[in-house]
Structures are given as structure tokens and as C-alpha cells.
Amino acid sequence: MAKPKVNTMEELSLAIGVSRPTLSRYFQDPASVRDSTVKKIQRGLEDVDYVPNFFATRLNRKSTGLIGVIIPHLNDLFFTSLLEVIQQSARAQGYTVITQSSHGDADLEQHAAGKLMSMNADGVIVAPLGEGSSARTFERLMTSMPLVFVDSHLPDALPGVPFVGTDNTQSISLILDYLCQAGESPLFLGMPKLNSNAMDREAAYLAEMEKRGLRSEIVPGSSQTAGWEFEAYAHDLMDEHFSNGRFRTGTLLCANDRLAIGALRAANRHRLFNRSGGLRIAGHDDHPLSRFMTPSLTTVKQQIDRIGEEAVSILAGLISDGRPSLEAKETRMFETTLRVRESA
Amino acid sequence: MAKPKVNTMEELSLAIGVSRPTLSRYFQDPASVRDSTVKKIQRGLEDVDYVPNFFATRLNRKSTGLIGVIIPHLNDLFFTSLLEVIQQSARAQGYTVITQSSHGDADLEQHAAGKLMSMNADGVIVAPLGEGSSARTFERLMTSMPLVFVDSHLPDALPGVPFVGTDNTQSISLILDYLCQAGESPLFLGMPKLNSNAMDREAAYLAEMEKRGLRSEIVPGSSQTAGWEFEAYAHDLMDEHFSNGRFRTGTLLCANDRLAIGALRAANRHRLFNRSGGLRIAGHDDHPLSRFMTPSLTTVKQQIDRIGEEAVSILAGLISDGRPSLEAKETRMFETTLRVRESA
């Protein structure tokens, strides 16, 4: 039998015999109500169909219990994996996540930030667009709520905003050591210069090659301005190089797995894996589909779980301290591990 | 120079010289304020840094302007593509989307529905878990707000809830015609029996094969209970069959592209594409990465844009009519188009 529907706090008060102010205190902070009354309310709630209004129960609190997340794109399994971790970690701490995608557009990123401000979110975790971002968007956001950057950051523009991500120097060094030990030293296929990872991974490649006394080479064209369609970008670029007889042997290190998936496809079309002494390709991230590619993709695995959990944990700390940001720049960078598969 | 920060309606009233009640009317319905006053307010807003509180400006409205979306998983590029369309379409109509993932779990699906009820969302678009869903979750949701099912639906349980998706009979018929014309008639690799698409596509395969006088065969094991890790599920299942000498030639039609990506990988490991008269594999959906597979995947393309836009449009209609559901069951089903590539 369906339970009787109760729509308002007044009706609930009548239905379970506890005064409205006491109910109100219970929903805002159960610890402020006597244990025997808590039990009476909990027993009563089991017998009716009542949903407390999310905002009404929070109108008198400082906190809305909302955490905003802004990511550049939803159609990217790296970001959705991170988002799943953030959602689960936030839910475990009693927060509700509001996700906004900036769809690769600085105006929409600003719009998303404004929306989260107008909703009085308690704090925001942002994987910024990067070069396309307006620093002003986040300076303004910081006047309203604490902010944590995840995955990539805005270099120097916003001191005091914590950053949680991958240690790109460690990850590039790790994959270079493996590639150089097992064969020729690699060329580098960079991401379009969209965010700090694009800059940091290319810089790490150049520095680590020099440290090893090896000649570095960046695949031409990879520095061009381009969008977030990484597979298509890498496929089209490498298809053109391969068609012109360039880079058909040797080793190619890609700045992320989505690029490597596009490069693998171009290499397969040119049958570059079928010969001995053929091409080797490696990626970065351990994208969920990288092990299903042919050849399966050799890469380094980011610790997405720890990155997402740490971002939520730092943000929750700032929220409970009532602080908009840290006094000093703080970065938490996690190491990667090698995933050796068939492609290199 | 930074604009002066204005935090409250009172401060805004002082800053731009328009009374607080008039400002309030402007934010709730600009058409209720004289044109000259609208212009004065708009000019004033340009000179200050003010974000109207999302909920405060809506407290006296029936509408919160929030649309909820519940999907089974974020780590699925089909669902994220749909979500991108829904977000863009909803934003164009002035709605803000709150996305909740049920992470493949009926309790979390119920939790997500409860959250959207407590936030007083104006309506909800749901891609239900399917077999795992509790019909009670949605019966209860419908007492509070209109509901539209997208991609899959709960069969018969909830009459009056509109459904927008793909015409699985058309899509299966289209790919069967192509496969049968170009070679042997296909076996069918079904999705785990999670939702209505799993049932409908398998039923469509059986009916369309019979209609053509062809012998149908479902790949054993595909009916087993399994989760949403479709690539791994199909890979492991087909790897076992191939290892035991089964299904190594002929044609395999997969119920979706994520299954086909797993099956392709298993077939590549067994080198089943390298011989003449070798295996053919086809999928369903036109997953964003299907064209980057090797061999690239032959499939049928769902009209995700139209499905997402139609779901928002129907929901917006129910919201503005103040109706919780339609009197009669209504389904809008879109046709697919063929994408012939290398795998079949």
C-alpha cells in the first residue's frame, strides 16, 4: 500500500506529532534535537511519503551543500572518469555535485561559473579550458567561493588556488625510460596547446631528452591551434605525415591516449605495424578504451581515483574553514605507473 | 578597473536607482516592467558586479528553471553525447540541467530521483537503468514533476510517460539488409539484458531474420546477467568462443558499438580479419570512436541530436502545460542511417 503523501512541514508536523520548529531544527542539524525526538521523527518519516525541500532546509544555513564542477568536455572518457570519482567522493561527504561543461568555449566557461555563483554553491572544482579561459572568470568566482583546479591549471594567474593533478615530469620520464631502453628514442606528438598539460608534457619531454643526452624532435603541426577532437586531430596530422613518407618508422610518444588512438588508426591505415622494425606508438593516461585498441596501447596510468578524491578533500577543507583560498600556492601531484601493451 | 561588487538587491537598488520591488519584478519577469525601466536596469547592471541569486529570484515562482537528467553511466560516450545535446537544447530554452548518474545501481537511481524532487526540478529526463530500475522510483517522481524517458524505457509500467529513442526495428532491419546483401547472414551478439534496447534489438533481430526466411542464431552467453562494461564483456565472451573454435568466420552483428569494439579486439587477437573469407563484425550507434577502430567499424548511426532535442522539447511542453504526463502513451522514434566502413 502506498504511504500517505505529505507535502509540507506543517502536514508532517501533524502526521508525526512533533512541532514544526523542532522538525526544522532536525533537518538542519539532527544533533540539535534530543535523541528520543530524533527516533520519533525517524520512525514517523518511515510511515509517510515526504521529501524535504533541498533549498528550504538550507535557506538558513551558510551552506547549500552544492559543489560545482566545470570540465571542458563531457565527450572525453578521461574527464567522465574523473567526474565519476568526484561525484562519489562528494556524495560520501554529503555534497551534491552540479556539473557544467564549458563545451570548449570560454564564454560558456564564464556562464557556467556565473550559474554556480547564482546557485550559491559552497565551492567549485574546475578543470579549466586553459589558454582559452579568462582569468577574470575565476578571479570573480573566488570572491564568492573556494576553488580548486584539477587536471590542469592556469599558470601563475591565480596564486592560492590549490591544484591537484598528475606529475607530468614523472610520467614523461617513466615512459621515456621504458621506450629508450626497449628501442629508439621517441619523437613527441603534442596536444593542441589548449591547457597546462599540453605545455607541461612537451616541456617535460624536451627537458628529459636533454637530460639523457638524446636528440628531441616534436612532430610538426602539433603546435597548431586546434580543438578538443584529439583523435581526429592526431589521425589527420599523422596520416598526412605518413602519406609524405615521414615518421613511418621509429617511436612516437603522444601527449595523451586520445591522440595515440588517432595516430594508431593512421598507422594502421598505412600498415606500419605489420613489418619488423615498424613504428612504435605510446600514449599517456590509460584511457578506458586503450587496452581495446589494435595494437593495444602502451601508456602510463594516471591515478584518477586519488586525484578526484584529493580535489574533493581539499575543497571540503576550504569550505569548512570558511577560507576562499590558501595563502600559498599548493599543488598535489600524483605519479603514474607504466602499462606495457602491444603498441610499444 | 574592476567593477564595484554588489551583493544584495538592496545594494543594487541603491546603486542603480530603481526600487527593490521593481528590481524583483524585473528578475522574475522583465516583461512586467516598463521598457524605459528595463533599459535603465540593464545599463545599471553593466556598471556593477552583481549575480542575482538563482533560488531567491525563483522563490515566488512555480518554476525553478531546473531540469534533471538521470543516466546510467557517465563513462559511456553514447550517453555523454546525448547529455551534451540535452544541455545545449535546455540552455537555449532557459533551463539549467542537473545531471545525476545512477552508476548502474537502482538505489542510486532512486537517490538521484529523490534529490531532483527535493530540489524542486521542473521536470526530469531519464535514461532508465531498465531491468534494475524500481518502477516505484518513477511512479513517485511523477507525483512531483513531469518525466520523459530517453534512449530506453520501462515497458508498460508507466503509461503516459513519453519516450524518445531510436526505432530499433528500423535500425536492425537496415543493417541486416546490408549485411545479408554483401555476404552471409549474421549471428547476433546481444547486450547484457539491462534495458529495453537489449530486449528490443534482440527481438527485432529474431523477427527480421524470420521475415527474410533466414536462420537466426544468438551468440551463447550474451543473455547472461552482466554489467555496463560492454567492451570487456564482449571481448571476454568472444575470446572464449574464438579460443574454442566457434564463430571464427561468418558475420557478427553486435547490439551496440561498445560491444563491437570489444569483439573487434578479440577477433584481432585471434587474427580473424587477416584472411579472405574471414570474420565480419558490425555494430549499432556510431560511437564517436568507431571510425578510429582497426578495422574501422561498420554500424548504424543514431540521430542523437534529434533524440536529445525532442526529449527537451516534449518535457518543456509538459512543464509549460503544467501536466505531469500525457493521457496516452506517446513514443517518438527516430530512424538510423548506415555507416559502411571496413569491418563488414
mmCIF file of N, CA and C in Angstrom, chain A residues 2-3 5 49-55 59 66 73-77 80-81 83-84 87-88 91 96-101 103 108 111 114-115 117-120 136 140 143-144 231-232 235 261-262 264-265 268-269 287 289 291-296 342, chain B residues 2-3 5 49-55 58-59 66 73-77 80-81 83-84 87-88 91 96-101 103 108 111 114-115 117-120 136 140 143-144 231-232 235 261-262 264-265 268-269 287 289 291-296 342:
data_model
loop_
_atom_site.group_PDB
_atom_site.id
_atom_site.type_symbol
_atom_site.label_atom_id
_atom_site.label_comp_id
_atom_site.label_asym_id
_atom_site.label_seq_id
_atom_site.Cartn_x
_atom_site.Cartn_y
_atom_site.Cartn_z
ATOM 1 N N ALA A 2 0.523 2.241 -0.799
ATOM 2 C CA ALA A 2 1.326 3.463 -0.859
ATOM 3 C C ALA A 2 1.217 4.222 0.460
ATOM 4 N N LYS A 3 2.319 4.820 0.879
ATOM 5 C CA LYS A 3 2.300 5.636 2.104
ATOM 6 C C LYS A 3 1.609 6.961 1.822
ATOM 7 N N LYS A 5 0.981 10.721 1.215
ATOM 8 C CA LYS A 5 1.888 11.762 0.725
ATOM 9 C C LYS A 5 1.794 12.986 1.628
ATOM 10 N N ASP A 49 5.218 9.550 2.963
ATOM 11 C CA ASP A 49 5.977 9.827 1.747
ATOM 12 C C ASP A 49 6.265 11.327 1.735
ATOM 13 N N TYR A 50 7.446 11.704 2.253
ATOM 14 C CA TYR A 50 7.789 13.123 2.384
ATOM 15 C C TYR A 50 9.210 13.363 1.904
ATOM 16 N N VAL A 51 9.384 14.373 1.044
ATOM 17 C CA VAL A 51 10.716 14.756 0.578
ATOM 18 C C VAL A 51 11.002 16.171 1.069
ATOM 19 N N PRO A 52 11.961 16.343 1.992
ATOM 20 C CA PRO A 52 12.259 17.702 2.448
ATOM 21 C C PRO A 52 12.768 18.544 1.274
ATOM 22 N N ASN A 53 12.327 19.780 1.190
ATOM 23 C CA ASN A 53 12.792 20.665 0.119
ATOM 24 C C ASN A 53 14.266 21.013 0.338
ATOM 25 N N PHE A 54 15.062 20.667 -0.675
ATOM 26 C CA PHE A 54 16.516 20.825 -0.592
ATOM 27 C C PHE A 54 16.919 22.239 -0.198
ATOM 28 N N PHE A 55 16.306 23.235 -0.829
ATOM 29 C CA PHE A 55 16.726 24.616 -0.583
ATOM 30 C C PHE A 55 16.073 25.207 0.654
ATOM 31 N N LEU A 59 17.918 27.213 3.645
ATOM 32 C CA LEU A 59 17.833 28.669 3.499
ATOM 33 C C LEU A 59 18.526 29.383 4.643
ATOM 34 N N LEU A 66 26.026 22.261 -2.130
ATOM 35 C CA LEU A 66 26.296 22.050 -3.554
ATOM 36 C C LEU A 66 27.775 22.272 -3.856
ATOM 37 N N HIS A 73 34.828 19.295 -21.449
ATOM 38 C CA HIS A 73 34.020 18.478 -22.351
ATOM 39 C C HIS A 73 33.500 17.263 -21.621
ATOM 40 N N LEU A 74 32.263 16.891 -21.935
ATOM 41 C CA LEU A 74 31.738 15.631 -21.408
ATOM 42 C C LEU A 74 32.145 14.453 -22.290
ATOM 43 N N ASN A 75 32.341 14.714 -23.586
ATOM 44 C CA ASN A 75 32.653 13.611 -24.508
ATOM 45 C C ASN A 75 34.130 13.239 -24.459
ATOM 46 N N ASP A 76 34.620 12.945 -23.292
ATOM 47 C CA ASP A 76 36.020 12.612 -23.084
ATOM 48 C C ASP A 76 36.057 11.694 -21.868
ATOM 49 N N LEU A 77 36.418 10.439 -22.098
ATOM 50 C CA LEU A 77 36.330 9.448 -21.016
ATOM 51 C C LEU A 77 37.319 9.723 -19.895
ATOM 52 N N THR A 80 35.143 12.146 -17.807
ATOM 53 C CA THR A 80 33.996 11.484 -17.167
ATOM 54 C C THR A 80 34.464 10.537 -16.069
ATOM 55 N N SER A 81 35.634 9.912 -16.250
ATOM 56 C CA SER A 81 36.163 9.048 -15.184
ATOM 57 C C SER A 81 36.453 9.888 -13.940
ATOM 58 N N LEU A 83 35.058 12.746 -13.203
ATOM 59 C CA LEU A 83 33.774 13.223 -12.695
ATOM 60 C C LEU A 83 33.078 12.153 -11.860
ATOM 61 N N GLU A 84 33.147 10.891 -12.290
ATOM 62 C CA GLU A 84 32.535 9.798 -11.508
ATOM 63 C C GLU A 84 33.171 9.737 -10.119
ATOM 64 N N GLN A 87 32.020 12.753 -8.057
ATOM 65 C CA GLN A 87 30.627 12.600 -7.612
ATOM 66 C C GLN A 87 30.522 11.640 -6.444
ATOM 67 N N GLN A 88 31.219 10.500 -6.543
ATOM 68 C CA GLN A 88 31.113 9.510 -5.468
ATOM 69 C C GLN A 88 31.760 10.027 -4.190
ATOM 70 N N ARG A 91 29.475 12.744 -2.730
ATOM 71 C CA ARG A 91 28.267 12.185 -2.110
ATOM 72 C C ARG A 91 28.595 11.588 -0.754
ATOM 73 N N THR A 96 26.169 17.521 -2.968
ATOM 74 C CA THR A 96 25.556 17.232 -4.259
ATOM 75 C C THR A 96 26.365 17.954 -5.330
ATOM 76 N N VAL A 97 26.701 17.246 -6.405
ATOM 77 C CA VAL A 97 27.534 17.838 -7.455
ATOM 78 C C VAL A 97 26.678 18.384 -8.592
ATOM 79 N N ILE A 98 26.949 19.626 -8.968
ATOM 80 C CA ILE A 98 26.328 20.242 -10.135
ATOM 81 C C ILE A 98 27.419 20.343 -11.192
ATOM 82 N N THR A 99 27.263 19.620 -12.293
ATOM 83 C CA THR A 99 28.302 19.619 -13.321
ATOM 84 C C THR A 99 27.936 20.550 -14.456
ATOM 85 N N GLN A 100 28.900 21.371 -14.853
ATOM 86 C CA GLN A 100 28.706 22.229 -16.008
ATOM 87 C C GLN A 100 29.838 21.940 -16.992
ATOM 88 N N SER A 101 29.493 21.738 -18.252
ATOM 89 C CA SER A 101 30.514 21.570 -19.274
ATOM 90 C C SER A 101 30.688 22.898 -19.984
ATOM 91 N N HIS A 103 32.038 23.068 -22.865
ATOM 92 C CA HIS A 103 31.981 22.755 -24.303
ATOM 93 C C HIS A 103 33.138 23.426 -25.067
ATOM 94 N N LEU A 108 31.152 30.056 -22.451
ATOM 95 C CA LEU A 108 30.342 29.087 -21.716
ATOM 96 C C LEU A 108 30.992 28.727 -20.384
ATOM 97 N N HIS A 111 29.911 31.532 -18.265
ATOM 98 C CA HIS A 111 28.488 31.326 -17.983
ATOM 99 C C HIS A 111 28.315 30.273 -16.891
ATOM 100 N N GLY A 114 29.221 31.694 -13.546
ATOM 101 C CA GLY A 114 28.153 32.587 -13.092
ATOM 102 C C GLY A 114 26.961 31.814 -12.557
ATOM 103 N N LYS A 115 26.621 30.724 -13.238
ATOM 104 C CA LYS A 115 25.498 29.883 -12.795
ATOM 105 C C LYS A 115 25.760 29.313 -11.405
ATOM 106 N N MET A 117 27.744 30.563 -9.136
ATOM 107 C CA MET A 117 27.674 31.663 -8.173
ATOM 108 C C MET A 117 26.224 31.960 -7.829
ATOM 109 N N SER A 118 25.372 31.986 -8.847
ATOM 110 C CA SER A 118 23.975 32.349 -8.594
ATOM 111 C C SER A 118 23.270 31.257 -7.797
ATOM 112 N N MET A 119 23.776 30.020 -7.866
ATOM 113 C CA MET A 119 23.193 28.927 -7.088
ATOM 114 C C MET A 119 23.811 28.828 -5.696
ATOM 115 N N ASN A 120 24.711 29.764 -5.370
ATOM 116 C CA ASN A 120 25.368 29.746 -4.062
ATOM 117 C C ASN A 120 26.041 28.422 -3.758
ATOM 118 N N ARG A 136 39.809 36.300 -15.460
ATOM 119 C CA ARG A 136 38.793 37.121 -14.787
ATOM 120 C C ARG A 136 37.622 36.262 -14.303
ATOM 121 N N ARG A 140 36.767 36.292 -10.294
ATOM 122 C CA ARG A 140 35.430 36.690 -9.843
ATOM 123 C C ARG A 140 34.805 35.559 -9.022
ATOM 124 N N THR A 143 35.810 35.364 -5.423
ATOM 125 C CA THR A 143 35.249 36.308 -4.447
ATOM 126 C C THR A 143 34.023 35.708 -3.773
ATOM 127 N N SER A 144 33.430 34.667 -4.355
ATOM 128 C CA SER A 144 32.218 34.067 -3.800
ATOM 129 C C SER A 144 32.438 32.742 -3.103
ATOM 130 N N GLU A 231 41.368 12.701 -31.284
ATOM 131 C CA GLU A 231 41.582 11.533 -32.157
ATOM 132 C C GLU A 231 41.645 11.993 -33.611
ATOM 133 N N ALA A 232 40.692 12.831 -34.018
ATOM 134 C CA ALA A 232 40.645 13.284 -35.411
ATOM 135 C C ALA A 232 41.861 14.146 -35.741
ATOM 136 N N HIS A 235 44.882 11.801 -35.997
ATOM 137 C CA HIS A 235 44.737 10.946 -37.179
ATOM 138 C C HIS A 235 45.069 11.725 -38.448
ATOM 139 N N ILE A 261 45.212 7.136 -29.987
ATOM 140 C CA ILE A 261 44.174 6.361 -30.686
ATOM 141 C C ILE A 261 44.043 6.842 -32.134
ATOM 142 N N GLY A 262 44.087 8.149 -32.335
ATOM 143 C CA GLY A 262 44.048 8.680 -33.703
ATOM 144 C C GLY A 262 45.297 8.321 -34.499
ATOM 145 N N LEU A 264 47.291 5.724 -33.950
ATOM 146 C CA LEU A 264 47.241 4.276 -34.217
ATOM 147 C C LEU A 264 46.415 4.003 -35.470
ATOM 148 N N ARG A 265 45.276 4.677 -35.555
ATOM 149 C CA ARG A 265 44.399 4.459 -36.709
ATOM 150 C C ARG A 265 45.115 4.855 -38.012
ATOM 151 N N ASN A 268 47.727 2.234 -38.764
ATOM 152 C CA ASN A 268 47.121 1.001 -39.278
ATOM 153 C C ASN A 268 46.714 1.152 -40.743
ATOM 154 N N ARG A 269 46.166 2.329 -41.098
ATOM 155 C CA ARG A 269 45.770 2.536 -42.492
ATOM 156 C C ARG A 269 46.984 2.429 -43.411
ATOM 157 N N HIS A 287 43.526 5.650 -20.884
ATOM 158 C CA HIS A 287 42.133 5.824 -21.324
ATOM 159 C C HIS A 287 41.392 4.478 -21.240
ATOM 160 N N LEU A 289 39.508 2.877 -23.106
ATOM 161 C CA LEU A 289 39.494 2.025 -24.296
ATOM 162 C C LEU A 289 40.894 1.675 -24.808
ATOM 163 N N ARG A 291 43.143 -0.331 -23.880
ATOM 164 C CA ARG A 291 43.505 -1.757 -23.952
ATOM 165 C C ARG A 291 42.713 -2.502 -25.017
ATOM 166 N N PHE A 292 41.673 -1.853 -25.588
ATOM 167 C CA PHE A 292 40.884 -2.499 -26.643
ATOM 168 C C PHE A 292 41.328 -2.098 -28.049
ATOM 169 N N MET A 293 42.341 -1.236 -28.131
ATOM 170 C CA MET A 293 42.850 -0.860 -29.449
ATOM 171 C C MET A 293 43.647 -2.020 -30.046
ATOM 172 N N THR A 294 43.865 -1.948 -31.383
ATOM 173 C CA THR A 294 44.765 -2.895 -32.051
ATOM 174 C C THR A 294 45.819 -2.114 -32.817
ATOM 175 N N PRO A 295 47.100 -2.246 -32.471
ATOM 176 C CA PRO A 295 47.614 -2.935 -31.290
ATOM 177 C C PRO A 295 47.155 -2.232 -30.011
ATOM 178 N N SER A 296 47.055 -3.011 -28.925
ATOM 179 C CA SER A 296 46.663 -2.397 -27.642
ATOM 180 C C SER A 296 47.748 -1.400 -27.233
ATOM 181 N N GLU A 342 50.888 -3.783 -26.492
ATOM 182 C CA GLU A 342 51.486 -4.218 -27.754
ATOM 183 C C GLU A 342 52.075 -3.092 -28.602
ATOM 184 N N ALA B 2 38.263 46.946 -11.964
ATOM 185 C CA ALA B 2 37.173 46.052 -11.571
ATOM 186 C C ALA B 2 35.918 46.859 -11.248
ATOM 187 N N LYS B 3 34.781 46.320 -11.591
ATOM 188 C CA LYS B 3 33.501 46.967 -11.269
ATOM 189 C C LYS B 3 33.185 46.779 -9.798
ATOM 190 N N LYS B 5 31.539 45.603 -6.501
ATOM 191 C CA LYS B 5 30.801 44.381 -6.205
ATOM 192 C C LYS B 5 29.520 44.726 -5.456
ATOM 193 N N ASP B 49 29.173 44.652 -10.490
ATOM 194 C CA ASP B 49 29.434 43.222 -10.476
ATOM 195 C C ASP B 49 28.378 42.592 -9.563
ATOM 196 N N TYR B 50 27.283 42.122 -10.182
ATOM 197 C CA TYR B 50 26.172 41.589 -9.389
ATOM 198 C C TYR B 50 25.660 40.296 -10.008
ATOM 199 N N VAL B 51 25.518 39.256 -9.188
ATOM 200 C CA VAL B 51 24.942 37.986 -9.640
ATOM 201 C C VAL B 51 23.635 37.749 -8.894
ATOM 202 N N PRO B 52 22.492 37.790 -9.592
ATOM 203 C CA PRO B 52 21.234 37.533 -8.878
ATOM 204 C C PRO B 52 21.231 36.111 -8.328
ATOM 205 N N ASN B 53 20.746 35.924 -7.113
ATOM 206 C CA ASN B 53 20.678 34.591 -6.521
ATOM 207 C C ASN B 53 19.651 33.750 -7.260
ATOM 208 N N PHE B 54 20.135 32.638 -7.794
ATOM 209 C CA PHE B 54 19.320 31.752 -8.632
ATOM 210 C C PHE B 54 18.007 31.354 -7.946
ATOM 211 N N PHE B 55 18.107 30.975 -6.668
ATOM 212 C CA PHE B 55 16.911 30.463 -5.998
ATOM 213 C C PHE B 55 16.057 31.591 -5.429
ATOM 214 N N ARG B 58 13.715 32.919 -7.727
ATOM 215 C CA ARG B 58 12.702 31.948 -8.141
ATOM 216 C C ARG B 58 11.802 31.506 -6.997
ATOM 217 N N LEU B 59 12.051 32.032 -5.782
ATOM 218 C CA LEU B 59 11.297 31.544 -4.626
ATOM 219 C C LEU B 59 9.805 31.741 -4.798
ATOM 220 N N LEU B 66 15.069 24.413 -13.306
ATOM 221 C CA LEU B 66 15.989 23.270 -13.308
ATOM 222 C C LEU B 66 15.361 22.076 -14.027
ATOM 223 N N HIS B 73 25.229 5.848 -16.704
ATOM 224 C CA HIS B 73 26.676 5.926 -16.568
ATOM 225 C C HIS B 73 27.203 7.150 -17.288
ATOM 226 N N LEU B 74 28.216 7.774 -16.693
ATOM 227 C CA LEU B 74 28.895 8.866 -17.387
ATOM 228 C C LEU B 74 29.986 8.337 -18.302
ATOM 229 N N ASN B 75 30.564 7.182 -17.937
ATOM 230 C CA ASN B 75 31.689 6.656 -18.727
ATOM 231 C C ASN B 75 31.201 5.912 -19.961
ATOM 232 N N ASP B 76 30.382 6.567 -20.763
ATOM 233 C CA ASP B 76 29.812 5.960 -21.956
ATOM 234 C C ASP B 76 29.581 7.109 -22.933
ATOM 235 N N LEU B 77 30.332 7.107 -24.023
ATOM 236 C CA LEU B 77 30.280 8.259 -24.936
ATOM 237 C C LEU B 77 28.934 8.385 -25.637
ATOM 238 N N THR B 80 27.109 10.493 -22.952
ATOM 239 C CA THR B 80 27.631 11.858 -22.848
ATOM 240 C C THR B 80 27.290 12.669 -24.099
ATOM 241 N N SER B 81 27.249 12.022 -25.270
ATOM 242 C CA SER B 81 26.842 12.745 -26.475
ATOM 243 C C SER B 81 25.395 13.223 -26.335
ATOM 244 N N LEU B 83 23.827 13.729 -23.529
ATOM 245 C CA LEU B 83 23.800 14.742 -22.474
ATOM 246 C C LEU B 83 24.237 16.107 -23.007
ATOM 247 N N GLU B 84 25.247 16.132 -23.871
ATOM 248 C CA GLU B 84 25.696 17.408 -24.457
ATOM 249 C C GLU B 84 24.544 18.054 -25.233
ATOM 250 N N GLN B 87 21.910 19.341 -22.761
ATOM 251 C CA GLN B 87 22.364 20.566 -22.078
ATOM 252 C C GLN B 87 22.248 21.783 -22.983
ATOM 253 N N GLN B 88 22.684 21.611 -24.224
ATOM 254 C CA GLN B 88 22.648 22.760 -25.136
ATOM 255 C C GLN B 88 21.217 23.155 -25.460
ATOM 256 N N ARG B 91 19.647 24.790 -22.347
ATOM 257 C CA ARG B 91 20.153 26.146 -22.125
ATOM 258 C C ARG B 91 19.495 27.130 -23.082
ATOM 259 N N THR B 96 18.421 25.166 -16.671
ATOM 260 C CA THR B 96 19.713 24.674 -16.201
ATOM 261 C C THR B 96 19.580 23.184 -15.955
ATOM 262 N N VAL B 97 20.556 22.421 -16.426
ATOM 263 C CA VAL B 97 20.491 20.971 -16.297
ATOM 264 C C VAL B 97 21.284 20.497 -15.079
ATOM 265 N N ILE B 98 20.646 19.665 -14.270
ATOM 266 C CA ILE B 98 21.313 18.997 -13.153
ATOM 267 C C ILE B 98 21.420 17.529 -13.533
ATOM 268 N N THR B 99 22.640 17.045 -13.710
ATOM 269 C CA THR B 99 22.822 15.658 -14.137
ATOM 270 C C THR B 99 23.147 14.768 -12.948
ATOM 271 N N GLN B 100 22.462 13.641 -12.882
ATOM 272 C CA GLN B 100 22.771 12.652 -11.863
ATOM 273 C C GLN B 100 23.049 11.335 -12.573
ATOM 274 N N SER B 101 24.143 10.686 -12.216
ATOM 275 C CA SER B 101 24.435 9.365 -12.763
ATOM 276 C C SER B 101 24.002 8.333 -11.741
ATOM 277 N N HIS B 103 25.139 5.337 -11.819
ATOM 278 C CA HIS B 103 26.273 4.419 -11.670
ATOM 279 C C HIS B 103 25.827 2.961 -11.754
ATOM 280 N N LEU B 108 20.995 4.049 -6.251
ATOM 281 C CA LEU B 108 21.493 5.386 -6.601
ATOM 282 C C LEU B 108 20.543 6.063 -7.591
ATOM 283 N N HIS B 111 17.971 7.405 -5.344
ATOM 284 C CA HIS B 111 18.577 8.536 -4.642
ATOM 285 C C HIS B 111 18.600 9.772 -5.551
ATOM 286 N N GLY B 114 15.153 11.211 -5.854
ATOM 287 C CA GLY B 114 14.799 11.919 -4.627
ATOM 288 C C GLY B 114 15.474 13.274 -4.547
ATOM 289 N N LYS B 115 16.742 13.322 -4.976
ATOM 290 C CA LYS B 115 17.488 14.585 -4.969
ATOM 291 C C LYS B 115 16.819 15.622 -5.875
ATOM 292 N N MET B 117 13.694 15.687 -6.770
ATOM 293 C CA MET B 117 12.436 16.087 -6.142
ATOM 294 C C MET B 117 12.695 17.129 -5.066
ATOM 295 N N SER B 118 13.725 16.897 -4.252
ATOM 296 C CA SER B 118 13.992 17.827 -3.155
ATOM 297 C C SER B 118 14.475 19.174 -3.681
ATOM 298 N N MET B 119 15.026 19.188 -4.892
ATOM 299 C CA MET B 119 15.468 20.451 -5.493
ATOM 300 C C MET B 119 14.345 21.116 -6.273
ATOM 301 N N ASN B 120 13.164 20.527 -6.243
ATOM 302 C CA ASN B 120 12.024 21.090 -6.983
ATOM 303 C C ASN B 120 12.331 21.313 -8.459
ATOM 304 N N ARG B 136 8.666 1.947 -8.867
ATOM 305 C CA ARG B 136 8.207 2.808 -7.766
ATOM 306 C C ARG B 136 8.966 4.146 -7.763
ATOM 307 N N ARG B 140 6.772 7.562 -8.107
ATOM 308 C CA ARG B 140 6.860 8.587 -7.070
ATOM 309 C C ARG B 140 7.308 9.922 -7.680
ATOM 310 N N THR B 143 4.641 12.017 -9.296
ATOM 311 C CA THR B 143 3.699 12.771 -8.471
ATOM 312 C C THR B 143 4.198 14.197 -8.269
ATOM 313 N N SER B 144 5.464 14.451 -8.524
ATOM 314 C CA SER B 144 6.032 15.782 -8.300
ATOM 315 C C SER B 144 6.309 16.565 -9.571
ATOM 316 N N GLU B 231 32.568 -3.327 -23.441
ATOM 317 C CA GLU B 231 33.750 -3.742 -24.206
ATOM 318 C C GLU B 231 34.370 -4.985 -23.578
ATOM 319 N N ALA B 232 34.559 -4.945 -22.256
ATOM 320 C CA ALA B 232 35.202 -6.069 -21.570
ATOM 321 C C ALA B 232 34.318 -7.315 -21.655
ATOM 322 N N HIS B 235 34.526 -8.634 -25.250
ATOM 323 C CA HIS B 235 35.866 -9.151 -25.504
ATOM 324 C C HIS B 235 36.055 -10.522 -24.863
ATOM 325 N N ILE B 261 33.357 -3.007 -30.269
ATOM 326 C CA ILE B 261 34.764 -2.642 -30.008
ATOM 327 C C ILE B 261 35.462 -3.770 -29.238
ATOM 328 N N GLY B 262 34.764 -4.347 -28.263
ATOM 329 C CA GLY B 262 35.324 -5.489 -27.530
ATOM 330 C C GLY B 262 35.490 -6.716 -28.417
ATOM 331 N N LEU B 264 35.806 -6.742 -31.733
ATOM 332 C CA LEU B 264 36.890 -6.454 -32.689
ATOM 333 C C LEU B 264 38.246 -6.787 -32.075
ATOM 334 N N ARG B 265 38.398 -6.373 -30.819
ATOM 335 C CA ARG B 265 39.676 -6.611 -30.157
ATOM 336 C C ARG B 265 39.947 -8.112 -30.032
ATOM 337 N N ASN B 268 40.836 -9.465 -33.436
ATOM 338 C CA ASN B 268 42.197 -9.088 -33.819
ATOM 339 C C ASN B 268 43.234 -9.961 -33.112
ATOM 340 N N ARG B 269 42.999 -10.234 -31.842
ATOM 341 C CA ARG B 269 43.951 -11.082 -31.113
ATOM 342 C C ARG B 269 44.039 -12.458 -31.754
ATOM 343 N N HIS B 287 29.194 5.116 -32.365
ATOM 344 C CA HIS B 287 30.005 5.594 -31.234
ATOM 345 C C HIS B 287 31.114 6.521 -31.771
ATOM 346 N N LEU B 289 34.172 6.807 -31.307
ATOM 347 C CA LEU B 289 35.466 6.206 -31.645
ATOM 348 C C LEU B 289 35.360 5.084 -32.675
ATOM 349 N N ARG B 291 34.947 4.999 -35.822
ATOM 350 C CA ARG B 291 35.704 5.166 -37.057
ATOM 351 C C ARG B 291 37.217 5.103 -36.850
ATOM 352 N N PHE B 292 37.662 5.113 -35.582
ATOM 353 C CA PHE B 292 39.103 5.029 -35.303
ATOM 354 C C PHE B 292 39.555 3.604 -34.976
ATOM 355 N N MET B 293 38.605 2.665 -34.967
ATOM 356 C CA MET B 293 38.983 1.275 -34.713
ATOM 357 C C MET B 293 39.707 0.709 -35.938
ATOM 358 N N THR B 294 40.425 -0.421 -35.726
ATOM 359 C CA THR B 294 41.023 -1.157 -36.842
ATOM 360 C C THR B 294 40.558 -2.603 -36.767
ATOM 361 N N PRO B 295 39.802 -3.094 -37.754
ATOM 362 C CA PRO B 295 39.250 -2.327 -38.860
ATOM 363 C C PRO B 295 38.199 -1.333 -38.349
ATOM 364 N N SER B 296 38.019 -0.234 -39.096
ATOM 365 C CA SER B 296 37.005 0.747 -38.697
ATOM 366 C C SER B 296 35.633 0.076 -38.775
ATOM 367 N N GLU B 342 35.172 -0.564 -42.695
ATOM 368 C CA GLU B 342 35.959 -1.736 -43.104
ATOM 369 C C GLU B 342 35.550 -3.052 -42.468
#
